[in-house]
Tab-separated table of C-alpha atoms and ligand atoms in Angstrom:
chain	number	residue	atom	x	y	z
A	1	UNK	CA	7.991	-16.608	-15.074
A	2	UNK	CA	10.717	-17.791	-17.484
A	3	UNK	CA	13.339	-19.598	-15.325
A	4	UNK	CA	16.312	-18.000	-16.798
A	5	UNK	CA	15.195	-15.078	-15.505
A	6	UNK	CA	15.123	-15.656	-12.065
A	7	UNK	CA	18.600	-15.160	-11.851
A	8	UNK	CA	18.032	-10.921	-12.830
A	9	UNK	CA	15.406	-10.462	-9.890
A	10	UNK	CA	15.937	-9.762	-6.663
A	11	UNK	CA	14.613	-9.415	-3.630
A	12	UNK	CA	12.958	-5.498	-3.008
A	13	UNK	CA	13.174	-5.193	0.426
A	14	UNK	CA	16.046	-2.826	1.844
A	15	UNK	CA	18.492	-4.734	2.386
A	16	UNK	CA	21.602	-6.134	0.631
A	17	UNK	CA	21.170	-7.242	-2.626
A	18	UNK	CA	20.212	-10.962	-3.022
A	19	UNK	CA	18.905	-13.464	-5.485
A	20	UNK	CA	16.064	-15.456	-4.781
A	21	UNK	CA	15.806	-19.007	-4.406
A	22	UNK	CA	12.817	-20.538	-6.773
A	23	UNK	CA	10.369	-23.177	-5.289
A	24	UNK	CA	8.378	-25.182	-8.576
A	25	UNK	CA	5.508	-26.628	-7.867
A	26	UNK	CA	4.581	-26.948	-11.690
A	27	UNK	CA	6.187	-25.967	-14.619
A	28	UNK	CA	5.489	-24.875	-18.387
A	29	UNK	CA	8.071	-24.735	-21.354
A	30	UNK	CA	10.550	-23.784	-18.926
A	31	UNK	CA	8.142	-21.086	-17.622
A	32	UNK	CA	7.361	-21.482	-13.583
A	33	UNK	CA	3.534	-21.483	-13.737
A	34	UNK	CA	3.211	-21.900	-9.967
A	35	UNK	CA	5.480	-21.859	-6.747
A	36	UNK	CA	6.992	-19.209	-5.246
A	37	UNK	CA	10.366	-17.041	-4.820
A	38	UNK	CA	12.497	-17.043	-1.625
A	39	UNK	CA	14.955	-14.174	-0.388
A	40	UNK	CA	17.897	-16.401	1.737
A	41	UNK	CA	18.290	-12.967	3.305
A	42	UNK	CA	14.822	-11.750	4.993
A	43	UNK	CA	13.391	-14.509	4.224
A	44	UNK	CA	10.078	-12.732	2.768
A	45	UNK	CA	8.393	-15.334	0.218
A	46	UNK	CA	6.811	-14.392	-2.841
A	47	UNK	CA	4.371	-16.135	-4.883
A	48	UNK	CA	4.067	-17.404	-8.388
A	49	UNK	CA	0.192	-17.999	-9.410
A	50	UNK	CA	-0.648	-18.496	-12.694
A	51	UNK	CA	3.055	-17.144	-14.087
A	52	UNK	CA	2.943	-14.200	-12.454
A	53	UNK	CA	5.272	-13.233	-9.773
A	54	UNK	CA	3.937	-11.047	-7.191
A	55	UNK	CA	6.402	-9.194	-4.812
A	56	UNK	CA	3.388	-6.352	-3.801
A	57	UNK	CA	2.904	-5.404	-0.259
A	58	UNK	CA	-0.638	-4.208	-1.248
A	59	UNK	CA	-2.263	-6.050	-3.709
A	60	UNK	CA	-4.955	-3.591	-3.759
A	61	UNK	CA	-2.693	-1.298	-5.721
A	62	UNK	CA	-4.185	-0.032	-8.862
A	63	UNK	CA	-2.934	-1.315	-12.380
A	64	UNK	CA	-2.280	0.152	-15.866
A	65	UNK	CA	-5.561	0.308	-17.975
A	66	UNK	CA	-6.532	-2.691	-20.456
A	67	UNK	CA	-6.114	-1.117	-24.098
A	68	UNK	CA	-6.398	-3.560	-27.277
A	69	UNK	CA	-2.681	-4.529	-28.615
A	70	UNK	CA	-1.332	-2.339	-31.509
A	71	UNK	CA	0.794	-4.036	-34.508
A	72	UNK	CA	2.149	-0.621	-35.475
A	73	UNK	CA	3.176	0.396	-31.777
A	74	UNK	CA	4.650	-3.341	-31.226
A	75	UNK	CA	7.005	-2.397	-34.117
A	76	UNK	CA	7.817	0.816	-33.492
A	77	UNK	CA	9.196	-0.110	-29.662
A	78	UNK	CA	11.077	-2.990	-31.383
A	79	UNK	CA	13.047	-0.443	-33.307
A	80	UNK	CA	13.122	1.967	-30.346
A	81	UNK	CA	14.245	-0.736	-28.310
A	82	UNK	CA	16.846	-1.834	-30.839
A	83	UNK	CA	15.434	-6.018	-30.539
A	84	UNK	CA	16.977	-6.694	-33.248
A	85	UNK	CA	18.169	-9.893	-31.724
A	86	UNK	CA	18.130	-12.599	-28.854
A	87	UNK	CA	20.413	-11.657	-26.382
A	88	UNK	CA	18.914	-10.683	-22.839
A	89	UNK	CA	15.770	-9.554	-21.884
A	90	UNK	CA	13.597	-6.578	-22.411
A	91	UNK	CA	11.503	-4.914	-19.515
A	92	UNK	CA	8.037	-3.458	-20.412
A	93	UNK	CA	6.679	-0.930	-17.640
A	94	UNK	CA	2.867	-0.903	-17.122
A	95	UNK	CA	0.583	0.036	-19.775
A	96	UNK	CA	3.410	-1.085	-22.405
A	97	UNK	CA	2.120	-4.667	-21.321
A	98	UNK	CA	-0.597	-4.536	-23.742
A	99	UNK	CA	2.056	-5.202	-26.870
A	100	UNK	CA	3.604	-7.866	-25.079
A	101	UNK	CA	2.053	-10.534	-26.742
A	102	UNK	CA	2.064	-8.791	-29.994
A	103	UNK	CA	5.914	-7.727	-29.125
A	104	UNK	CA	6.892	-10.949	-28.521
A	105	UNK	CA	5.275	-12.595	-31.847
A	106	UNK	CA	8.045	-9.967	-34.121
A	107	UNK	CA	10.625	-10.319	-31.900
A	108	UNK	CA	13.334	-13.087	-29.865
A	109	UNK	CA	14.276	-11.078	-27.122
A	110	UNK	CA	12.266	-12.971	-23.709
A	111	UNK	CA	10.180	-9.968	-22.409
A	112	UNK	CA	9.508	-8.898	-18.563
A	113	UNK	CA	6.791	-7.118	-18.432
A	114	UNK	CA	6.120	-5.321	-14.794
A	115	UNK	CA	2.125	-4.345	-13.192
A	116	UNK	CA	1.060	-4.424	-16.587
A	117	UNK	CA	-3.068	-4.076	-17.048
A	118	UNK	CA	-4.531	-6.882	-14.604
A	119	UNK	CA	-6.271	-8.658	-17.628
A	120	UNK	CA	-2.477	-9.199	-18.871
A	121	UNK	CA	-1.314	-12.933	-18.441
A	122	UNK	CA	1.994	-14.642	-18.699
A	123	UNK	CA	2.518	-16.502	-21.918
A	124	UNK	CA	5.748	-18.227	-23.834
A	125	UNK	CA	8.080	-15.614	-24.271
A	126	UNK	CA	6.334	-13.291	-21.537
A	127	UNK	CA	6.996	-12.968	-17.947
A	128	UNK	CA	4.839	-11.029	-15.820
A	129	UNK	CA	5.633	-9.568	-12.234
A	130	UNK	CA	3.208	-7.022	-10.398
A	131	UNK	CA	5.715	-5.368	-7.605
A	132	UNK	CA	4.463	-1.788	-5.851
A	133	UNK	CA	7.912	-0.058	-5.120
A	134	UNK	CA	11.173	-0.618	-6.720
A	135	UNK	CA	11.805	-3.142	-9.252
A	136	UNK	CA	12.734	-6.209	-8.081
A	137	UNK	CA	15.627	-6.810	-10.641
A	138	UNK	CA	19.405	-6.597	-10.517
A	139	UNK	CA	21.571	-3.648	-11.228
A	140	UNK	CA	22.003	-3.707	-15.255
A	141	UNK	CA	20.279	-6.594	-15.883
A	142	UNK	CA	17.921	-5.635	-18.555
A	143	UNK	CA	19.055	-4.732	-22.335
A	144	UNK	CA	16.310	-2.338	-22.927
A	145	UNK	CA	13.462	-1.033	-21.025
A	146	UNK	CA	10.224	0.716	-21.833
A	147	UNK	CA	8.758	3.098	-18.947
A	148	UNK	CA	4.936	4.495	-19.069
A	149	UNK	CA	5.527	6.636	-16.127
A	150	UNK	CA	6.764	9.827	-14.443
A	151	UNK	CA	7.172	8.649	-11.426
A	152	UNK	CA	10.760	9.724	-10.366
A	153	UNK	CA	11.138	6.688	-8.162
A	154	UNK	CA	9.882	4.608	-10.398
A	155	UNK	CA	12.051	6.052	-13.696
A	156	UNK	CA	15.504	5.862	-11.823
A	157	UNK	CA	14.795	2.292	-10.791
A	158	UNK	CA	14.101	1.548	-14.260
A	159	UNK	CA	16.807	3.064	-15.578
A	160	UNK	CA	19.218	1.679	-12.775
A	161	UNK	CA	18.165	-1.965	-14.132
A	162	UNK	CA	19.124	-1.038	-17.740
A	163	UNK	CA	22.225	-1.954	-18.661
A	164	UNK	CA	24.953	0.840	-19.758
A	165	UNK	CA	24.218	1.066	-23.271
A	166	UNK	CA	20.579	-0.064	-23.110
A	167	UNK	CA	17.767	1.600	-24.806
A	168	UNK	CA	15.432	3.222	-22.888
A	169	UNK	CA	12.125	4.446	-23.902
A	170	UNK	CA	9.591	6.690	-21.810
A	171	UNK	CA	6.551	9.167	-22.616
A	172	UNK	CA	7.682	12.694	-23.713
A	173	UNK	CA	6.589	14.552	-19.942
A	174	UNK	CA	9.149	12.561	-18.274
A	175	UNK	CA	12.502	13.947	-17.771
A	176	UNK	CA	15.682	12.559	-19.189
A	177	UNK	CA	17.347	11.219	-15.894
A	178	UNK	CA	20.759	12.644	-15.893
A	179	UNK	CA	22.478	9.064	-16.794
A	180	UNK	CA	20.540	8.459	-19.996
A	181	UNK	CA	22.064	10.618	-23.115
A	182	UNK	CA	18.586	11.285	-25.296
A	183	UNK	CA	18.614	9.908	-28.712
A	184	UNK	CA	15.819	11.372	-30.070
A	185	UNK	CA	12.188	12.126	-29.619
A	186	UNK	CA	8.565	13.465	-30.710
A	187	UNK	CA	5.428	14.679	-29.245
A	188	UNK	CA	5.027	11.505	-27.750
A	189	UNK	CA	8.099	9.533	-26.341
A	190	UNK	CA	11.748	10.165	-26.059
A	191	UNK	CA	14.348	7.156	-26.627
A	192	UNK	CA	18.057	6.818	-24.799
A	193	UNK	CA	20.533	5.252	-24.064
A	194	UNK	CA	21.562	4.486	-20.547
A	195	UNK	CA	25.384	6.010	-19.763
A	196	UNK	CA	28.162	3.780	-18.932
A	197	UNK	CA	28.406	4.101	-14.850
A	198	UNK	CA	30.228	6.503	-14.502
A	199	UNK	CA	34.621	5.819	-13.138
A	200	UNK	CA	35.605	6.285	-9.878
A	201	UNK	CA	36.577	9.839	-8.634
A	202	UNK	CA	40.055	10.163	-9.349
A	203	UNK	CA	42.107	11.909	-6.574
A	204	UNK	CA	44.270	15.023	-8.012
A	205	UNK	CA	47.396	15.729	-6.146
A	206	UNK	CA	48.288	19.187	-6.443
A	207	UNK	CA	51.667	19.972	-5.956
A	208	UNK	CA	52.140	23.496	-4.389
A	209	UNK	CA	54.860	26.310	-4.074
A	210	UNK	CA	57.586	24.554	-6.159
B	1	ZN	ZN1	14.848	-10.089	1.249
């Protein structure tokens, strides 16, 4: 888990939002290898083995399936993800995971890849967190976010951690949620982009019988 972005995760259980305090018990290039995440709230731990972050409940729940990493999709969801540069970070749901490697050699842009295929480690450049409900990540925090899934739940959490004007990028069965405007798509995925939140209801005064 890169330590910069600790900061964007938080902790899943229902509560109020919080930031978690990080506990290294060794380090790699700036990447927490081992240790574990606190929430100052509930105080629910979470550990870090190997890189990988796990907030699960049940770690008996099932993950995406191990496919062999494709040059030609890496590059496409570069350009569909607009990582043209290094600002922020990049969230890959699932089965995306197994480009991360192969994402991350093309492009700057850290990458977060969540319950990707078990097989799937952490590496320079790519964190890896296996969570079984909402993602554990701050409102907005992410600058672009691929989703493999059409899980509701799982979509508008997504999409909630995308920043407004984010890319988002999900298989062609899933529905647009209603705050991404759709960009464009084929028989495969659609790509968006995630609408500024939306401004506070403004309160008309009608003036009557004058
Ligand atoms: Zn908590």
């Amino acid at each position: 888990m890169f330590i910069e972005l600790v900061d964007t995760l938080r902790c899943p259980v229902a509560h109020e939002e919080s930031w978690l305090v990080a506990a290294a018990d060794r380090m790699d290039a700036r990447h927490i290898m081992a240790g574990k995440l606190g929430c100052p709230v509930c105080a629910a731990e979470y550990p870090i083995m190997n890189g990988v972050v796990d907030f699960r409940r049940d770690a008996a729940t099932p993950s995406a399936r191990l496919a062999p990493p494709d040059t030609e999709v890496a590059l496409r969801l570069a350009a569909l993800l607009d990582l043209s540069d290094s600002h922020g970070f990049a969230v890959l749901l699932g089965a995306w995971g197994n480009h991360a490697i192969t994402l991350s050699d093309i492009v700057d842009v850290p990458l977060l890849v969540i319950d990707p295929p078990q097989e799937i480690a952490g590496s320079p450049g790519v964190s890896v967190i296996r969570c079984d409900g909402a993602l554990p990540l701050a409102m907005g925090a992410a600058r672009a976010t691929a989703i493999d899934t059409a899980s509701e739940a799982r979509v508008a959490s997504a999409v909630r951690a995308t920043r407004a004007g984010g890319r988002v990028v999900a298989p062609a069965n899933t529905p647009v949620p209603a705050d991404v405007s759709e960009l464009a798509r084929d028989d495969e995925l659609w790509v968006g982009e995630k609408s500024a939140a939306p401004s506070p209801l403004v309160t008309l005064h009608v003036r009557r019988g004058q």
